[in-house]
Amino acid sequence: MNSNIVTLQECWAVDNESYNIPDFEEISRNRLMGRPQAFGTINFCKLTVEPRITDRIEIENGNSNNHVEISGFKLDNRLTIINIYNNPSSSLDLLKETLLK
């Protein structure tokens, strides 16, 4: 794969689960507290890019039936990359509210 960044959505990941992608480091994820569910986001960067990460983003808003998850990171204090999971039951207002956090 010739990519420096990999983002996953609806990955069913839990805290104690590790995705071992060769040459990549996990940068941020939403914490699902040990319960695999049909949501979640995880972000990875190549090991050569990881030292340039200046901030990590992990936001969850709402409840299990109506929620938005955002994870991401800032690269070189200039480029912000976000990965959004918007539950199909979520309102547009909740998405907008979460994006403004």
GROMACS .gro file of N, CA and C in nm:
model
  303
    1MET      N    1   0.085  -0.117   0.000
    1MET     CA    2   0.000   0.000   0.000
    1MET      C    3   0.089   0.123   0.000
    2ASN      N    4   0.060   0.217  -0.085
    2ASN     CA    5   0.140   0.338  -0.097
    2ASN      C    6   0.066   0.456  -0.035
    3SER      N    7   0.033   0.445   0.091
    3SER     CA    8  -0.040   0.549   0.162
    3SER      C    9   0.036   0.585   0.290
    4ASN      N   10   0.027   0.711   0.331
    4ASN     CA   11   0.087   0.754   0.456
    4ASN      C   12  -0.013   0.756   0.571
    5ILE      N   13  -0.143   0.758   0.536
    5ILE     CA   14  -0.250   0.767   0.635
    5ILE      C   15  -0.357   0.664   0.601
    6VAL      N   16  -0.407   0.595   0.704
    6VAL     CA   17  -0.518   0.501   0.688
    6VAL      C   18  -0.623   0.538   0.792
    7THR      N   19  -0.749   0.552   0.750
    7THR     CA   20  -0.858   0.579   0.843
    7THR      C   21  -0.963   0.469   0.828
    8LEU      N   22  -1.017   0.424   0.941
    8LEU     CA   23  -1.119   0.320   0.942
    8LEU      C   24  -1.245   0.374   1.012
    9GLN      N   25  -1.360   0.342   0.958
    9GLN     CA   26  -1.488   0.375   1.020
    9GLN      C   27  -1.570   0.247   1.031
   10GLU      N   28  -1.660   0.244   1.129
   10GLU     CA   29  -1.742   0.126   1.156
   10GLU      C   30  -1.654   0.002   1.167
   11CYS      N   31  -1.547   0.014   1.242
   11CYS     CA   32  -1.446  -0.092   1.249
   11CYS      C   33  -1.470  -0.191   1.362
   12TRP      N   34  -1.572  -0.170   1.443
   12TRP     CA   35  -1.607  -0.262   1.552
   12TRP      C   36  -1.491  -0.281   1.651
   13ALA      N   37  -1.404  -0.187   1.661
   13ALA     CA   38  -1.286  -0.200   1.747
   13ALA      C   39  -1.320  -0.169   1.892
   14VAL      N   40  -1.247  -0.231   1.982
   14VAL     CA   41  -1.259  -0.203   2.124
   14VAL      C   42  -1.121  -0.165   2.178
   15ASP      N   43  -1.119  -0.108   2.299
   15ASP     CA   44  -0.996  -0.057   2.358
   15ASP      C   45  -0.880  -0.156   2.359
   16ASN      N   46  -0.907  -0.279   2.397
   16ASN     CA   47  -0.798  -0.374   2.414
   16ASN      C   48  -0.761  -0.447   2.286
   17GLU      N   49  -0.813  -0.403   2.175
   17GLU     CA   50  -0.786  -0.466   2.046
   17GLU      C   51  -0.685  -0.383   1.968
   18SER      N   52  -0.584  -0.448   1.917
   18SER     CA   53  -0.479  -0.377   1.844
   18SER      C   54  -0.477  -0.422   1.698
   19TYR      N   55  -0.478  -0.325   1.609
   19TYR     CA   56  -0.463  -0.354   1.467
   19TYR      C   57  -0.315  -0.339   1.436
   20ASN      N   58  -0.249  -0.446   1.405
   20ASN     CA   59  -0.107  -0.440   1.374
   20ASN      C   60  -0.089  -0.428   1.224
   21ILE      N   61  -0.084  -0.305   1.176
   21ILE     CA   62  -0.061  -0.279   1.035
   21ILE      C   63   0.088  -0.251   1.020
   22PRO      N   64   0.161  -0.333   0.946
   22PRO     CA   65   0.305  -0.314   0.934
   22PRO      C   66   0.341  -0.172   0.888
   23ASP      N   67   0.439  -0.113   0.955
   23ASP     CA   68   0.494   0.020   0.924
   23ASP      C   69   0.399   0.134   0.958
   24PHE      N   70   0.289   0.108   1.031
   24PHE     CA   71   0.194   0.212   1.070
   24PHE      C   72   0.182   0.217   1.222
   25GLU      N   73   0.152   0.336   1.272
   25GLU     CA   74   0.129   0.360   1.414
   25GLU      C   75  -0.014   0.409   1.432
   26GLU      N   76  -0.086   0.355   1.531
   26GLU     CA   77  -0.220   0.406   1.561
   26GLU      C   78  -0.206   0.544   1.625
   27ILE      N   79  -0.280   0.642   1.571
   27ILE     CA   80  -0.271   0.779   1.618
   27ILE      C   81  -0.386   0.816   1.710
   28SER      N   82  -0.508   0.781   1.672
   28SER     CA   83  -0.625   0.814   1.754
   28SER      C   84  -0.738   0.717   1.722
   29ARG      N   85  -0.828   0.702   1.820
   29ARG     CA   86  -0.946   0.618   1.801
   29ARG      C   87  -1.053   0.662   1.899
   30ASN      N   88  -1.175   0.624   1.869
   30ASN     CA   89  -1.283   0.643   1.965
   30ASN      C   90  -1.286   0.521   2.055
   31ARG      N   91  -1.310   0.543   2.181
   31ARG     CA   92  -1.306   0.438   2.283
   31ARG      C   93  -1.444   0.377   2.302
   32LEU      N   94  -1.457   0.249   2.273
   32LEU     CA   95  -1.588   0.184   2.281
   32LEU      C   96  -1.602   0.098   2.406
   33MET      N   97  -1.515   0.114   2.502
   33MET     CA   98  -1.527   0.053   2.634
   33MET      C   99  -1.554  -0.097   2.632
   34GLY      N  100  -1.483  -0.171   2.548
   34GLY     CA  101  -1.489  -0.316   2.551
   34GLY      C  102  -1.609  -0.381   2.486
   35ARG      N  103  -1.694  -0.305   2.420
   35ARG     CA  104  -1.813  -0.363   2.357
   35ARG      C  105  -1.805  -0.343   2.206
   36PRO      N  106  -1.776  -0.445   2.128
   36PRO     CA  107  -1.776  -0.428   1.982
   36PRO      C  108  -1.914  -0.389   1.933
   37GLN      N  109  -1.921  -0.281   1.857
   37GLN     CA  110  -2.046  -0.234   1.800
   37GLN      C  111  -2.018  -0.181   1.660
   38ALA      N  112  -2.122  -0.159   1.585
   38ALA     CA  113  -2.108  -0.119   1.444
   38ALA      C  114  -2.074   0.029   1.432
   39PHE      N  115  -1.979   0.074   1.507
   39PHE     CA  116  -1.928   0.209   1.490
   39PHE      C  117  -1.785   0.212   1.540
   40GLY      N  118  -1.728   0.328   1.549
   40GLY     CA  119  -1.589   0.342   1.587
   40GLY      C  120  -1.505   0.394   1.472
   41THR      N  121  -1.403   0.471   1.507
   41THR     CA  122  -1.308   0.522   1.408
   41THR      C  123  -1.167   0.502   1.463
   42ILE      N  124  -1.075   0.474   1.373
   42ILE     CA  125  -0.933   0.461   1.409
   42ILE      C  126  -0.851   0.524   1.297
   43ASN      N  127  -0.743   0.592   1.336
   43ASN     CA  128  -0.654   0.656   1.239
   43ASN      C  129  -0.512   0.605   1.259
   44PHE      N  130  -0.445   0.581   1.148
   44PHE     CA  131  -0.307   0.533   1.148
   44PHE      C  132  -0.223   0.622   1.057
   45CYS      N  133  -0.096   0.637   1.094
   45CYS     CA  134   0.003   0.706   1.009
   45CYS      C  135   0.124   0.616   0.994
   46LYS      N  136   0.191   0.631   0.882
   46LYS     CA  137   0.318   0.561   0.864
   46LYS      C  138   0.413   0.602   0.976
   47LEU      N  139   0.499   0.512   1.015
   47LEU     CA  140   0.595   0.540   1.122
   47LEU      C  141   0.681   0.661   1.090
   48THR      N  142   0.708   0.685   0.963
   48THR     CA  143   0.789   0.801   0.924
   48THR      C  144   0.714   0.932   0.939
   49VAL      N  145   0.582   0.927   0.943
   49VAL     CA  146   0.498   1.048   0.956
   49VAL      C  147   0.466   1.076   1.102
   50GLU      N  148   0.455   0.972   1.184
   50GLU     CA  149   0.409   0.985   1.323
   50GLU      C  150   0.483   1.091   1.405
   51PRO      N  151   0.615   1.107   1.393
   51PRO     CA  152   0.682   1.212   1.471
   51PRO      C  153   0.634   1.354   1.439
   52ARG      N  154   0.567   1.372   1.327
   52ARG     CA  155   0.519   1.505   1.287
   52ARG      C  156   0.380   1.535   1.342
   53ILE      N  157   0.318   1.440   1.414
   53ILE     CA  158   0.186   1.460   1.472
   53ILE      C  159   0.199   1.558   1.589
   54THR      N  160   0.123   1.666   1.586
   54THR     CA  161   0.132   1.767   1.690
   54THR      C  162   0.010   1.770   1.781
   55ASP      N  163  -0.098   1.702   1.744
   55ASP     CA  164  -0.217   1.699   1.828
   55ASP      C  165  -0.303   1.580   1.788
   56ARG      N  166  -0.374   1.524   1.884
   56ARG     CA  167  -0.466   1.413   1.858
   56ARG      C  168  -0.608   1.458   1.892
   57ILE      N  169  -0.706   1.410   1.816
   57ILE     CA  170  -0.845   1.451   1.834
   57ILE      C  171  -0.929   1.326   1.860
   58GLU      N  172  -1.007   1.328   1.967
   58GLU     CA  173  -1.099   1.218   1.998
   58GLU      C  174  -1.224   1.279   2.062
   59ILE      N  175  -1.334   1.284   1.987
   59ILE     CA  176  -1.458   1.346   2.034
   59ILE      C  177  -1.573   1.247   2.015
   60GLU      N  178  -1.655   1.233   2.117
   60GLU     CA  179  -1.778   1.155   2.107
   60GLU      C  180  -1.891   1.242   2.159
   61ASN      N  181  -2.004   1.240   2.091
   61ASN     CA  182  -2.118   1.322   2.130
   61ASN      C  183  -2.246   1.244   2.108
   62GLY      N  184  -2.333   1.241   2.207
   62GLY     CA  185  -2.462   1.173   2.194
   62GLY      C  186  -2.468   1.047   2.277
   63ASN      N  187  -2.564   0.960   2.244
   63ASN     CA  188  -2.580   0.833   2.314
   63ASN      C  189  -2.574   0.719   2.214
   64SER      N  190  -2.598   0.597   2.258
   64SER     CA  191  -2.577   0.482   2.170
   64SER      C  192  -2.667   0.482   2.046
   65ASN      N  193  -2.783   0.543   2.053
   65ASN     CA  194  -2.874   0.544   1.938
   65ASN      C  195  -2.863   0.669   1.852
   66ASN      N  196  -2.799   0.770   1.902
   66ASN     CA  197  -2.793   0.899   1.833
   66ASN      C  198  -2.659   0.963   1.868
   67HIS      N  199  -2.556   0.931   1.790
   67HIS     CA  200  -2.425   0.982   1.827
   67HIS      C  201  -2.337   1.009   1.705
   68VAL      N  202  -2.234   1.089   1.731
   68VAL     CA  203  -2.133   1.122   1.631
   68VAL      C  204  -1.997   1.099   1.697
   69GLU      N  205  -1.905   1.041   1.623
   69GLU     CA  206  -1.768   1.019   1.671
   69GLU      C  207  -1.672   1.086   1.574
   70ILE      N  208  -1.576   1.157   1.629
   70ILE     CA  209  -1.472   1.218   1.547
   70ILE      C  210  -1.338   1.182   1.608
   71SER      N  211  -1.248   1.132   1.526
   71SER     CA  212  -1.111   1.112   1.569
   71SER      C  213  -1.022   1.169   1.459
   72GLY      N  214  -0.904   1.208   1.497
   72GLY     CA  215  -0.815   1.265   1.397
   72GLY      C  216  -0.686   1.313   1.458
   73PHE      N  217  -0.617   1.396   1.383
   73PHE     CA  218  -0.488   1.446   1.429
   73PHE      C  219  -0.448   1.568   1.348
   74LYS      N  220  -0.352   1.639   1.402
   74LYS     CA  221  -0.295   1.755   1.334
   74LYS      C  222  -0.152   1.720   1.297
   75LEU      N  223  -0.114   1.754   1.175
   75LEU     CA  224   0.018   1.723   1.122
   75LEU      C  225   0.096   1.853   1.104
   76ASP      N  226   0.212   1.860   1.166
   76ASP     CA  227   0.300   1.979   1.155
   76ASP      C  228   0.230   2.108   1.198
   77ASN      N  229   0.132   2.100   1.286
   77ASN     CA  230   0.057   2.218   1.330
   77ASN      C  231  -0.009   2.294   1.216
   78ARG      N  232  -0.026   2.229   1.100
   78ARG     CA  233  -0.084   2.297   0.985
   78ARG      C  234  -0.202   2.224   0.924
   79LEU      N  235  -0.192   2.094   0.912
   79LEU     CA  236  -0.294   2.015   0.844
   79LEU      C  237  -0.369   1.931   0.946
   80THR      N  238  -0.501   1.949   0.952
   80THR     CA  239  -0.584   1.870   1.043
   80THR      C  240  -0.664   1.769   0.962
   81ILE      N  241  -0.653   1.643   1.002
   81ILE     CA  242  -0.725   1.534   0.935
   81ILE      C  243  -0.824   1.477   1.035
   82ILE      N  244  -0.953   1.474   0.997
   82ILE     CA  245  -1.053   1.417   1.086
   82ILE      C  246  -1.125   1.302   1.018
   83ASN      N  247  -1.169   1.209   1.098
   83ASN     CA  248  -1.237   1.088   1.055
   83ASN      C  249  -1.370   1.088   1.131
   84ILE      N  250  -1.481   1.091   1.059
   84ILE     CA  251  -1.613   1.107   1.122
   84ILE      C  252  -1.698   0.982   1.102
   85TYR      N  253  -1.758   0.937   1.211
   85TYR     CA  254  -1.865   0.837   1.203
   85TYR      C  255  -1.991   0.906   1.252
   86ASN      N  256  -2.091   0.912   1.165
   86ASN     CA  257  -2.220   0.972   1.199
   86ASN      C  258  -2.324   0.860   1.198
   87ASN      N  259  -2.376   0.826   1.315
   87ASN     CA  260  -2.477   0.722   1.327
   87ASN      C  261  -2.595   0.756   1.237
   88PRO      N  262  -2.650   0.658   1.164
   88PRO     CA  263  -2.762   0.685   1.074
   88PRO      C  264  -2.883   0.745   1.145
   89SER      N  265  -2.896   0.722   1.275
   89SER     CA  266  -3.008   0.779   1.351
   89SER      C  267  -2.981   0.921   1.399
   90SER      N  268  -2.859   0.969   1.383
   90SER     CA  269  -2.823   1.101   1.433
   90SER      C  270  -2.885   1.211   1.350
   91SER      N  271  -2.914   1.320   1.418
   91SER     CA  272  -2.970   1.436   1.349
   91SER      C  273  -2.857   1.519   1.288
   92LEU      N  274  -2.891   1.596   1.188
   92LEU     CA  275  -2.796   1.688   1.128
   92LEU      C  276  -2.749   1.790   1.231
   93ASP      N  277  -2.839   1.830   1.321
   93ASP     CA  278  -2.802   1.925   1.426
   93ASP      C  279  -2.693   1.869   1.517
   94LEU      N  280  -2.702   1.740   1.551
   94LEU     CA  281  -2.600   1.679   1.636
   94LEU      C  282  -2.465   1.675   1.564
   95LEU      N  283  -2.467   1.645   1.436
   95LEU     CA  284  -2.342   1.645   1.358
   95LEU      C  285  -2.280   1.784   1.358
   96LYS      N  286  -2.361   1.887   1.330
   96LYS     CA  287  -2.310   2.024   1.329
   96LYS      C  288  -2.255   2.064   1.466
   97GLU      N  289  -2.329   2.029   1.572
   97GLU     CA  290  -2.285   2.060   1.708
   97GLU      C  291  -2.150   1.996   1.738
   98THR      N  292  -2.134   1.872   1.697
   98THR     CA  293  -2.009   1.799   1.723
   98THR      C  294  -1.893   1.858   1.644
   99LEU      N  295  -1.918   1.898   1.522
   99LEU     CA  296  -1.813   1.957   1.439
   99LEU      C  297  -1.764   2.090   1.496
  100LEU      N  298  -1.849   2.159   1.570
  100LEU     CA  299  -1.812   2.288   1.627
  100LEU      C  300  -1.737   2.276   1.760
  101LYS      N  301  -1.724   2.155   1.813
  101LYS     CA  302  -1.653   2.136   1.942
  101LYS      C  303  -1.504   2.157   1.925
   0.00000   0.00000   0.00000
